[in-house]
Structure formats: structure tokens, C-alpha cells
Amino acid sequence: MLRTHTCGELTLNNIQQTVTLSGWIQKIRHLGGMIFIDLRDRYGITQLAFNHEERPEICEKAEKLGREWVISVTGIVIERYSKNKNIPTGDIEIEVHELEILNEAEVPPFTIEDESDGGDELRMKYRYLDIRRNPVKNNLVFRHKLGLEIRKYLSNNGFLEIETPFLVNSTPEGARDFLVPSRMNPGEFYALPQSPQTLKQLLMIAGCDRYFQIVRCFRDEDLRADRQPEFTQIDCEMSFIEQEDILNLFEGLVQHIFKTFKNLEIGKLERLSWNDAMKYYGSDKPDVRFDMRFVELNDVLQHKDFKVFNEAELIVGIKAEGCGNYSRKQIDNITDFVKSPRVGAAGMVYILCNQDGSFKSSVDKFYSQDDLRKVAEKCEAKPGDMILILSGKKSTTRKQMCELRLEMGNRLELRKAGEYKALWIVDFPLLEWDEETQRFYAMHHPFTAPKPEHESWLESRPGDVLANAYDLVINGSEIGGGSIRIHRPELQKQMFKALNFSEEQAQNQFGFLINAFKFGAPPHGGIAFGFDRLCAVLCDSDSIRDFIAFPKNNAGRDTMLPAPTPIDNKQLEELNIKLNLQTENGK
Amino acid sequence: MLRTHTCGELTLNNIQQTVTLSGWIQKIRHLGGMIFIDLRDRYGITQLAFNHEERPEICEKAEKLGREWVISVTGIVIERYSKNKNIPTGDIEIEVHELEILNEAEVPPFTIEDESDGGDELRMKYRYLDIRRNPVKNNLVFRHKLGLEIRKYLSNNGFLEIETPFLVNSTPEGARDFLVPSRMNPGEFYALPQSPQTLKQLLMIAGCDRYFQIVRCFRDEDLRADRQPEFTQIDCEMSFIEQEDILNLFEGLVQHIFKTFKNLEIGKLERLSWNDAMKYYGSDKPDVRFDMRFVELNDVLQHKDFKVFNEAELIVGIKAEGCGNYSRKQIDNITDFVKSPRVGAAGMVYILCNQDGSFKSSVDKFYSQDDLRKVAEKCEAKPGDMILILSGKKSTTRKQMCELRLEMGNRLELRKAGEYKALWIVDFPLLEWDEETQRFYAMHHPFTAPKPEHESWLESRPGDVLANAYDLVINGSEIGGGSIRIHRPELQKQMFKALNFSEEQAQNQFGFLINAFKFGAPPHGGIAFGFDRLCAVLCDSDSIRDFIAFPKNNAGRDTMLPAPTPIDNKQLEELNIKLNLQTENGK
């Protein structure tokens, strides 16, 4: 071992001990006849002291050192003259007697400090240097601990971690697959799994009873911000259960995580129907750290001459507490926000609730003070509050109001880091109608079970059928989702029919699963959590990239390795494929 | 929950309790006015009793049931009349009051019993039924427990599990990569990692200090028996260590595993140099559960007129204890074995050590009794033993003798299930000469460090340089291997030179790593274990497939899913590739 201790553990208890430390040079300071070096490793920073007078030859060597060089030193632990109360080792320093240079280092392209001067692109290209920085390193340590704790919890609850294959079959329904040409089977391809969904259902048919896996999944989608082509899922499935059992068990997991990592008792999780989530928050992943629920105002605002409202399918308002004194400029600023391309509203109506009980509104000429009072009453707005109103087509208006609500939450600092609100969204619709293709699609996937009491509606009123499906939402992020699965072959057939699958299509795409169902499938269901996002939410970060050791950029590139790259023709030939580029100019 | 208990937990302690069980029907027996059903789930089997007289309507329903149907029953736990001492629940049965059929089942294509009547192919196609069988299910349970325990052990020793990407870059040196076309980057490809070797080295440069990952790896090689295109590795790396530290730490892990899962104290692991392993066992993964070491006999056998021996580079013998009375037929049988294509020896010489001190040999006409006595003495053979001798070119003869030794070990039942011998093979050569391409190849990989005292030989006598590399061998299986890595850029350059890489080639293939080394790489090294094989060896199985939930066959096919498959032209177009099949006839 090239050290006796790490750079994070020596204290006054070690005074006068001879120790060897190894690590990277964080900082060098010259002070009179002394050189002080901050030596860093994964565990912390320890100050090294070199004395010119007492050991000139070592000091001479130390003079050559630079930032990020790797050294090993042996010396005596002594009490520090000026202590640093910010770090655990701040009471001591090492009086260096021996110095070995283990490796030199070029000057890094950005500073290895908590706040680096490196831009995103540079830090990704040199990710191995970026990880040396505490914020990134600590994220990886957190992720490790969280993964281990989840594994222990699920194992203690009888779940078996079972590894499923990565080279599987392509199922065109759903997102786009990454494909892998098979050299041994010319003209044929494997797909990388979008999730082990069907495989975990097979494991239930196999009698594994409780399965989990922390597993990489792959989706070849055009990347939006904070999406990765490969991501990690905590994938779970159970047999002989009902929805209530799954919600309770994984609520326990969520409580355990918050207790363990945040020392928070989050208690019983609120449940919100999908319908209410859309109605009150305009989103199936509402941030309920703050209230500001939607109030539907059609009944109180559609009796006057204001055409915009009268023609609207939905008029919806939110109350911004304490904003009754907003200036014209502040309000214009909010109006600009809702009109921005990202939100896309045509305009916004505001009502300021003055301290004297009167109202000031952008639609004063259409509505009386009494009209506005009714709106305020409906919104439970008090003097000093502001009401913001959007209107239009129901689904669009809800989306826009959702954006506005979150924006107001941000402006009013109601979305507090360190505060956590987890809830279940339940009672999702089973099917979604797609206008373009004029057919229903499965809202989750084709194996999601309808609520038993709605099964008979599958043919007559498919749009009304609710599913035994549920999402876990924390602070406005969808952290997990799952469902009870269909386990009876007849019901699966009905479902495929509702999805407009011919029997042949169903057999082609999911034959292996449909056939497996014939041999005694138990009632089962499950859930999957986004591990990257769970880490991010627990650490109050917006970016999953910060929790992935080597993430890809928005073009799906790893700029460090780099990947992807062109490959040899020989390799292509072996795989029985050739390139088919649209334009050959680039070559 | 569709049960109050599992099928594996009820005992006399539960007598008179009302319980609900769910599971699969293992067996149905009619006995007088009773129907007895064995109900099975992951946890065990419980006997259900249906009484015609008392509950005719339930019995009528039960009459329809068949093997592997899924049912749920509620009833009273009662003491069994004729107890079954072979199962934990054998003292009780359930007097069934309610029966619900959860799912029907077709008759399975093979029996769901410990010893099934299904052939390999059938069992793979219906793997979800195969897993219902105890032997396969127990393997998966074992694998889960082993994985969890390894994670705990390594975490307790400061290792961080850090997930590395699956969509990486292709490095043609080494085995063949599986490639993934990038849709977003036309004409470019990702590769699936053969191992996270370079990524874990980057994590050391990143200061992660101790890394591990239980991770899938991919190699597109023509599959030999018991190889899989995807396999799981326990991948580890440490910084600021020397070879001795790694051997000690992972010896601790091996001891811990044997203690935990086998209740065995295996003690300090023997270490054998690669050179001695080849000399005494003809293999770098010797099974040392039995001795039967090679004895080199050139000096005692090359002085007479026997041309075969005189022209041989190596004459080597093994002693088969207690086989001195082997019949001509038994010996012919062994000779046939060494002459079989698998072994490929031209012939075999034997010496029987008779009880009276005389010798009987197949080369009696060339060697005197005194000559043979000298051989026996060298082999430490006693009356009643047999000596088997092979000769020829050194490397070939060693390989053949290795096969013969293992065969004799099998015949004499010296390779005992339940007995475990783990050892380290150390001091591997750094480079291997390849006659065909007339160049040196890295025996492990190009980042393996030479022993410091041999560094200066890299140019002058590269073939003599030994590496700081090591393998863990258990019962003749290579379970793990690793090395100290090169961390100084100059040494890495020398290594590439010895491997006949131009600077440009090195930069092209490993530029990202070579560049990273410039920024302060710590001394580091690591090891990787084959998780599938570790499971197999610990459970005395020859087949890793038995420990993989959904394995592939020797053509790289998953016959259950199935995968791989042909795909849509639309998908190919999106990926900017087209098929390039040698013969279009098959289409």
C-alpha cells in the first residue's frame, strides 16, 4: 500500500505518528521558509509542510511540483499553527521527511475546484478530471450508497436480483430500439432492451415471485435536455399481489430512502387520481411542495361579453399569494413568459386583489368588481393576492397553466431545495386516443391491466377504462411508474383488439409472451424507478448527467472516448452490413 | 396480497390457523373420498386436502384442475396423517374451504420436476418453465445472494460501485466487438464493452480510489461450449496499491465467500508461478484438488535406443496411485483417450509398478528394470502405482498431459464435488510471441505493467519480461484475473513499441487513455472475476448456463424470445445501413 492513511482521516489523535499519504496536489503555497501543499485524495485534503531550513533537499524537490501531480510523502503528524475548521483534518499537518513523485501532470484544462472555470463541453471531454471535483465525486458516492441500500431493502423483502439479457429482440411498438447486427446470424439483429418489461413478466411466469434489477436500459430517441440514450432503472415485479400491495411496499422503500439519506420521516404518501392531477395541476407529475392549485372559472366568467373567455373550453386560474402589489412591469414580465414559444399562450388575464378589498384586472371593462369578487372567492384569494388566468382548449390551457404555476413557484421561491413531497398518481386511463393515426395507444404498455370493474367497457367505451397503473412523483419529477399486468390470455386478446392489433401482429411482436401466458401466469404487477433521476431529485439537482460517471451529450456522443466512431470496412463486412448514407459527400 | 403465507413456511406451529395460499399445482392425487394437491411456489410445497363428503362443490371444482394451473385456496392448517419428512411443511396440510382458479395452464412440454424429461433445446425454448424447476430456481437464488454479499464486502472495503457506459468505442485490439449503429451520427458506430477495462482506469485517474461494478460484458466470438456472447464480470480497480495489496484484499473476499456460502475456512491461498503451473500441470489453471504433478523424465529416459523419447523435446510422466494392477483393456482405454482428436497424442507409454518390486512397461524392450526403477523413483511411485508418460514438443506435450491428468483425476474420482482448492497463478510473462504474425502480443492487455525489475528488458529481451499479473483459479477454472497497470506515460510508450504499435496506431486506438495519463495517473491495478463461472464453480457445476436466467445457445441465439431476428427495412434505413449478405438465396 502506498499509504498508511488517506488524506481524510488524520486528526489530533494521530499527533507524532509517522504516516505515509498519497494523492494529488491541490494547491501549493510558499510562506517564508516553508512550502505548504494541500494533498487531495477521494477522502479529503491534508496539509503537507516542507521546511527549507531543516530539509533543504526535499524542499528543492518540492519546488518542482505542480498542480495535480501525484506524490507520496512520509512524515510526522503535527498540530497546525493556524487551524482550518472547515475540514476534518484541519487541526493537523504533516511535517514531510520523504517525498516521492509518483507521476507528473500537465496543467489541467480547468480548475479542479468545487466551482470550476470549465464549461460543460470541456468538462465532459475531460470527465476524468471533472470527477476529481468534490461535487461530481460526491454524487457518485451518493449513487453508490443509494444503490446498495435499495438492494439491501429489496433483498430483505424477498426480492431476487435476476440479470436479464441485453441482447434481446426488437419490438417496434414503443420507442425506437438500438440494434446490434448479429455476425453469426447474417441479416439478423439483436435489440438492446428499452426495459426488461417482458422479461420480468416471464420471470413471474417462471415462479420467481419477487424480482428486481438495477439495470441499464436503452432508447434511441432524439435527446431532449436531461435524457440519455442509456439510463439506469430500478426494475421490480411481484406475483400474487394487487395494486395496493405494490403501493404499500414501495412506499416503504421511499420512506426508508428518505429516512436513511435525508433523516426525514416523510410519512404516508398522498394519492392523487390522474384526473385530479390534470385538473388541479395540469400535469401527471405535479410539484406539490407548494399549493397554487388550478381553479376552474368557466361558471363565474362565461356570462359577460368577453369573447376570449366565452369561446374557451376551459378558463382556469391560480392564486399567487402576496403578489397583489405587482407592478405593471412585473406583470408584463409574466405575460411575456406565458407568450414565449416554450409556453405558447395567446395571453394572460390577471386580477390584483387590492388591500382595500377592490380589484384591478386586465379585463376590467368586461367584468364588474362584483364579478371579480366572485372569482376571488372561488380562488380563495385574499387582499394582497394576485389571480392569474389562462383560457382556451382544455388540454393546451392546462399545459400552459402548469408551466405558469411552476414559474410562479420558482419566482416566489416555493420550490425549496431540501424539501421533498412524494405522491402517487393513480387511476390512469388505460388507453390514449391518437388523432393522427385514429387509434388507441396503450398509455403505459399493452400489458397493463384495466381496473377489473372496467374490463367490460373495453369494447363499448374504451376511452373511459381506467388502468391499475401508478406513478411515483417527487417534487414534480416522475421517479417511477408501473402497473398491474394482464395475466389472463383472454383479457390480453381483448386488449390487443382495443389497440387495433391483428392477432397476427400481436403474435409476431409478442408471441413469446402470449405463449408463455398459456402455461399458468400468476397475477402480477410491478414498478420501475429511474435511478439517475432518483439520485438527482434526492440531491436537489435538475440534471441527471451530474449523477452519471460518463454521460453522453445531446447528440448521443461521449466526447471523451470518443464514441460513436466510424469503423473499419472489415468489421462491417463481418457483420454483413454496409453503410447507406444519404449523401456520400461527407466521406 | 393473494396469500397470507407462502407454500414454504407453514408448520405444526400454525395448526388451526385460517390461511390463504397461492401457487402452481405440482401434483394431484385421488385417494378414497379425498383429493390431495401439492401446491408449489418459489418457497416450497404445501399439501392441500379436498374432502368430497364435507365440501362436494369445491371438490367438483378441484376435479377440473390440472398440472401447473394457478390457484388460490383458503382453509385451515391441520396436522397431516402421513407426514413427509423430506419437506419443511411435511407435517401439515390445508383443509381447503375455498378454491379460486387464478389461471389455467396448458400441459407443459416437459415435467416440472427436479429431474425433468425435457431436453436442453426444449428447456431453453421454454426457459420460463425450466426456471420453475428447483435446480434452476435455486441457482438463481444463489446467484442473487452471492452478488449481494460481494457488493456488501467490497463496499465495506471502501469500493464504490460506479456504472460505466455500455455504448462505448470500438477498440479492434482484443476480441471482436458487438457494434451498434448510431442513428443520430450516420456512418458511426458504438461498441458494447468487452470489459470496462479502460473506463475503470479512467476512474482511477479521476481519483475514485476503489471502484467495482458487477457488470455485463460482451464478446462477439465464435462460441465454444460454455461461453456466452454476454457474460457478467465483477470488475474491480484500486489506486495507490501494489500487487501484494490486491492479492491480499481479494483473497479476503474469496475466504469470505467460502465461509459465508460453504461454511469453509479455506485459509491462505497457495501461489504458483505461471512457469511452475505450466511445468507441473501443463496449464495456467490447474485443478490442484489432487496432486499428480508432472515429472520431467528427459534425464532418466534419453540414454537408450528408444527414438521416440530421444527425439522428444520433453518427456513427462504422472503417477496414477493404486493403478498398478490395471488390465490391458483399461490401459488401452486410456491410450485411446490420449490418441483421441481432442487430446491428439501419438501414443502413451506406461509403467506398472508391480507389488513384488518389478516393473511391467510398454517399452520393456528398450529399458531395463533398473532404468524403470529410476523412473519410478523420480516419480515417487510405489508398488501398486502406474506411471503414464507422454513425449514430444514441449508445449504440445504439456497440453496433452494436462488433459490426461484431468482424465485420470476424473477416473480415480479425485476431483471431488464439495471440495475446493483456490490458488493464485502469478508471474505471468508480459508478452506472448505469435509465430503467424511474427510479433509480440500482450498476454493480458497492453496496459499491464511489467515487473519493475524487468522494465529495462522491454527492448533487449522482451520475451523474458514478467508481468505484475495474476489469475485466481478454483478447481481448475479461471475465476478471475488482473494486473498492476502501467501508470507512467513513458513506460506505456515503451510497451506499445514492444507490441509493434506505431505512435499513430496507439493514439488512434487508445488516445483517450494515453491523454488521460498525462494529467496525473496514480499507481493502480485491479482484477475482474467471471461472475457466471464463480457461481458455477461454487455449486459444483460445469455449466455457466445453469446460472444465467436467459442464456443463449452456441449460435448466439435466444430461442425463447427469439433473438436475433430480421428487422424492418424502415429500421435499417433509419440507421443508415443496409444488408450485405453473401448469398441472397436465403432471402
PDB file of C-alpha atoms in Angstrom, chain B residues 239-356:
ATOM      1  CA  SER B 239      -5.255   3.062  -6.571  1.00  0.00           C
ATOM      2  CA  PHE B 240      -2.061   3.523  -4.579  1.00  0.00           C
ATOM      3  CA  ILE B 241      -1.518  -0.204  -4.223  1.00  0.00           C
ATOM      4  CA  GLU B 242       0.946  -2.891  -5.230  1.00  0.00           C
ATOM      5  CA  GLN B 243       0.271  -6.426  -6.416  1.00  0.00           C
ATOM      6  CA  GLU B 244       0.535  -7.772  -2.886  1.00  0.00           C
ATOM      7  CA  ASP B 245      -2.284  -5.495  -1.693  1.00  0.00           C
ATOM      8  CA  ILE B 246      -4.630  -6.690  -4.395  1.00  0.00           C
ATOM      9  CA  LEU B 247      -3.877 -10.354  -3.791  1.00  0.00           C
ATOM     10  CA  ASN B 248      -4.481  -9.915  -0.067  1.00  0.00           C
ATOM     11  CA  LEU B 249      -7.695  -7.948  -0.389  1.00  0.00           C
ATOM     12  CA  PHE B 250      -9.317 -10.284  -2.871  1.00  0.00           C
ATOM     13  CA  GLU B 251      -8.040 -13.335  -1.053  1.00  0.00           C
ATOM     14  CA  GLY B 252     -10.123 -11.922   1.787  1.00  0.00           C
ATOM     15  CA  LEU B 253     -13.138 -11.762  -0.496  1.00  0.00           C
ATOM     16  CA  VAL B 254     -12.650 -15.371  -1.612  1.00  0.00           C
ATOM     17  CA  GLN B 255     -12.284 -16.529   2.001  1.00  0.00           C
ATOM     18  CA  HIS B 256     -15.396 -14.584   2.937  1.00  0.00           C
ATOM     19  CA  ILE B 257     -17.405 -16.163   0.130  1.00  0.00           C
ATOM     20  CA  PHE B 258     -16.388 -19.694   1.103  1.00  0.00           C
ATOM     21  CA  LYS B 259     -17.084 -19.024   4.759  1.00  0.00           C
ATOM     22  CA  THR B 260     -20.484 -17.466   4.039  1.00  0.00           C
ATOM     23  CA  PHE B 261     -21.786 -19.865   1.416  1.00  0.00           C
ATOM     24  CA  LYS B 262     -19.926 -23.100   2.140  1.00  0.00           C
ATOM     25  CA  ASN B 263     -19.038 -22.675   5.811  1.00  0.00           C
ATOM     26  CA  LEU B 264     -15.464 -23.486   4.824  1.00  0.00           C
ATOM     27  CA  GLU B 265     -12.265 -21.885   6.115  1.00  0.00           C
ATOM     28  CA  ILE B 266     -10.096 -22.120   3.036  1.00  0.00           C
ATOM     29  CA  GLY B 267      -7.168 -20.289   4.641  1.00  0.00           C
ATOM     30  CA  LYS B 268      -4.261 -18.655   2.877  1.00  0.00           C
ATOM     31  CA  LEU B 269      -4.253 -19.237  -0.871  1.00  0.00           C
ATOM     32  CA  GLU B 270      -1.343 -21.070  -2.447  1.00  0.00           C
ATOM     33  CA  ARG B 271       0.589 -19.126  -5.066  1.00  0.00           C
ATOM     34  CA  LEU B 272       2.092 -20.757  -8.107  1.00  0.00           C
ATOM     35  CA  SER B 273       4.219 -19.054 -10.710  1.00  0.00           C
ATOM     36  CA  TRP B 274       2.938 -19.311 -14.274  1.00  0.00           C
ATOM     37  CA  ASN B 275       6.155 -21.115 -15.105  1.00  0.00           C
ATOM     38  CA  ASP B 276       5.624 -23.777 -12.417  1.00  0.00           C
ATOM     39  CA  ALA B 277       1.944 -24.119 -13.331  1.00  0.00           C
ATOM     40  CA  MET B 278       2.949 -24.955 -16.878  1.00  0.00           C
ATOM     41  CA  LYS B 279       5.771 -27.221 -15.737  1.00  0.00           C
ATOM     42  CA  TYR B 280       3.860 -29.203 -13.136  1.00  0.00           C
ATOM     43  CA  TYR B 281       0.313 -29.107 -14.512  1.00  0.00           C
ATOM     44  CA  GLY B 282       0.669 -28.108 -18.157  1.00  0.00           C
ATOM     45  CA  SER B 283      -1.942 -25.416 -17.616  1.00  0.00           C
ATOM     46  CA  ASP B 284      -2.272 -21.927 -16.193  1.00  0.00           C
ATOM     47  CA  LYS B 285      -5.481 -23.035 -14.477  1.00  0.00           C
ATOM     48  CA  PRO B 286      -4.554 -26.277 -12.763  1.00  0.00           C
ATOM     49  CA  ASP B 287      -7.016 -28.251 -10.704  1.00  0.00           C
ATOM     50  CA  VAL B 288      -4.974 -28.807  -7.550  1.00  0.00           C
ATOM     51  CA  ARG B 289      -7.647 -30.687  -5.656  1.00  0.00           C
ATOM     52  CA  PHE B 290      -5.413 -33.642  -6.480  1.00  0.00           C
ATOM     53  CA  ASP B 291      -1.623 -33.830  -6.779  1.00  0.00           C
ATOM     54  CA  MET B 292      -0.445 -35.946  -9.731  1.00  0.00           C
ATOM     55  CA  ARG B 293       2.153 -33.348 -10.719  1.00  0.00           C
ATOM     56  CA  PHE B 294       4.130 -33.723 -13.908  1.00  0.00           C
ATOM     57  CA  VAL B 295       7.595 -35.218 -13.532  1.00  0.00           C
ATOM     58  CA  GLU B 296      10.063 -34.373 -16.307  1.00  0.00           C
ATOM     59  CA  LEU B 297      11.907 -37.524 -17.291  1.00  0.00           C
ATOM     60  CA  ASN B 298      14.290 -36.499 -20.074  1.00  0.00           C
ATOM     61  CA  ASP B 299      17.399 -37.187 -17.945  1.00  0.00           C
ATOM     62  CA  VAL B 300      16.405 -40.727 -16.996  1.00  0.00           C
ATOM     63  CA  LEU B 301      14.921 -41.816 -20.326  1.00  0.00           C
ATOM     64  CA  GLN B 302      17.069 -40.311 -23.062  1.00  0.00           C
ATOM     65  CA  HIS B 303      20.119 -42.608 -22.852  1.00  0.00           C
ATOM     66  CA  LYS B 304      18.785 -45.738 -24.592  1.00  0.00           C
ATOM     67  CA  ASP B 305      17.801 -46.641 -28.147  1.00  0.00           C
ATOM     68  CA  PHE B 306      14.162 -45.522 -27.959  1.00  0.00           C
ATOM     69  CA  LYS B 307      13.959 -42.984 -30.778  1.00  0.00           C
ATOM     70  CA  VAL B 308      10.581 -41.538 -29.817  1.00  0.00           C
ATOM     71  CA  PHE B 309      11.967 -40.413 -26.460  1.00  0.00           C
ATOM     72  CA  ASN B 310      15.388 -39.449 -27.745  1.00  0.00           C
ATOM     73  CA  GLU B 311      13.893 -37.056 -30.271  1.00  0.00           C
ATOM     74  CA  ALA B 312      11.388 -35.545 -27.836  1.00  0.00           C
ATOM     75  CA  GLU B 313      11.841 -32.037 -26.516  1.00  0.00           C
ATOM     76  CA  LEU B 314      10.026 -33.123 -23.380  1.00  0.00           C
ATOM     77  CA  ILE B 315       9.299 -36.477 -21.743  1.00  0.00           C
ATOM     78  CA  VAL B 316       6.857 -36.114 -18.913  1.00  0.00           C
ATOM     79  CA  GLY B 317       5.168 -38.576 -16.586  1.00  0.00           C
ATOM     80  CA  ILE B 318       2.460 -38.675 -13.981  1.00  0.00           C
ATOM     81  CA  LYS B 319       1.874 -41.203 -11.265  1.00  0.00           C
ATOM     82  CA  ALA B 320      -1.560 -42.807 -11.021  1.00  0.00           C
ATOM     83  CA  GLU B 321      -1.660 -44.134  -7.484  1.00  0.00           C
ATOM     84  CA  GLY B 322      -3.058 -47.609  -6.966  1.00  0.00           C
ATOM     85  CA  CYS B 323      -3.408 -48.313 -10.676  1.00  0.00           C
ATOM     86  CA  GLY B 324      -0.513 -50.806 -10.854  1.00  0.00           C
ATOM     87  CA  ASN B 325      -2.977 -53.625 -11.429  1.00  0.00           C
ATOM     88  CA  TYR B 326      -4.666 -52.033 -14.456  1.00  0.00           C
ATOM     89  CA  SER B 327      -5.634 -54.562 -17.111  1.00  0.00           C
ATOM     90  CA  ARG B 328      -4.513 -54.368 -20.713  1.00  0.00           C
ATOM     91  CA  LYS B 329      -8.045 -53.282 -21.556  1.00  0.00           C
ATOM     92  CA  GLN B 330      -8.044 -50.463 -19.028  1.00  0.00           C
ATOM     93  CA  ILE B 331      -4.693 -49.242 -20.317  1.00  0.00           C
ATOM     94  CA  ASP B 332      -5.848 -49.455 -23.954  1.00  0.00           C
ATOM     95  CA  ASN B 333      -8.811 -47.378 -22.962  1.00  0.00           C
ATOM     96  CA  ILE B 334      -6.538 -44.656 -21.591  1.00  0.00           C
ATOM     97  CA  THR B 335      -4.340 -44.874 -24.693  1.00  0.00           C
ATOM     98  CA  ASP B 336      -7.425 -44.410 -26.836  1.00  0.00           C
ATOM     99  CA  PHE B 337      -8.222 -41.305 -24.805  1.00  0.00           C
ATOM    100  CA  VAL B 338      -4.805 -39.689 -25.377  1.00  0.00           C
ATOM    101  CA  LYS B 339      -4.974 -40.589 -29.079  1.00  0.00           C
ATOM    102  CA  SER B 340      -8.467 -39.096 -29.484  1.00  0.00           C
ATOM    103  CA  PRO B 341      -8.651 -35.945 -31.624  1.00  0.00           C
ATOM    104  CA  ARG B 342      -9.433 -33.884 -28.538  1.00  0.00           C
ATOM    105  CA  VAL B 343      -6.060 -34.747 -26.955  1.00  0.00           C
ATOM    106  CA  GLY B 344      -4.140 -35.677 -30.088  1.00  0.00           C
ATOM    107  CA  ALA B 345      -1.129 -37.562 -28.688  1.00  0.00           C
ATOM    108  CA  ALA B 346       0.646 -40.083 -30.930  1.00  0.00           C
ATOM    109  CA  GLY B 347       0.785 -42.641 -28.161  1.00  0.00           C
ATOM    110  CA  MET B 348       1.408 -43.240 -24.486  1.00  0.00           C
ATOM    111  CA  VAL B 349       3.982 -45.200 -22.515  1.00  0.00           C
ATOM    112  CA  TYR B 350       3.004 -46.845 -19.240  1.00  0.00           C
ATOM    113  CA  ILE B 351       4.923 -48.424 -16.445  1.00  0.00           C
ATOM    114  CA  LEU B 352       3.099 -50.682 -13.995  1.00  0.00           C
ATOM    115  CA  CYS B 353       4.834 -50.907 -10.612  1.00  0.00           C
ATOM    116  CA  ASN B 354       4.181 -54.447  -9.519  1.00  0.00           C
ATOM    117  CA  GLN B 355       3.681 -55.369  -5.887  1.00  0.00           C
ATOM    118  CA  ASP B 356       6.876 -57.515  -5.968  1.00  0.00           C
TER     119      ASP B 356
END
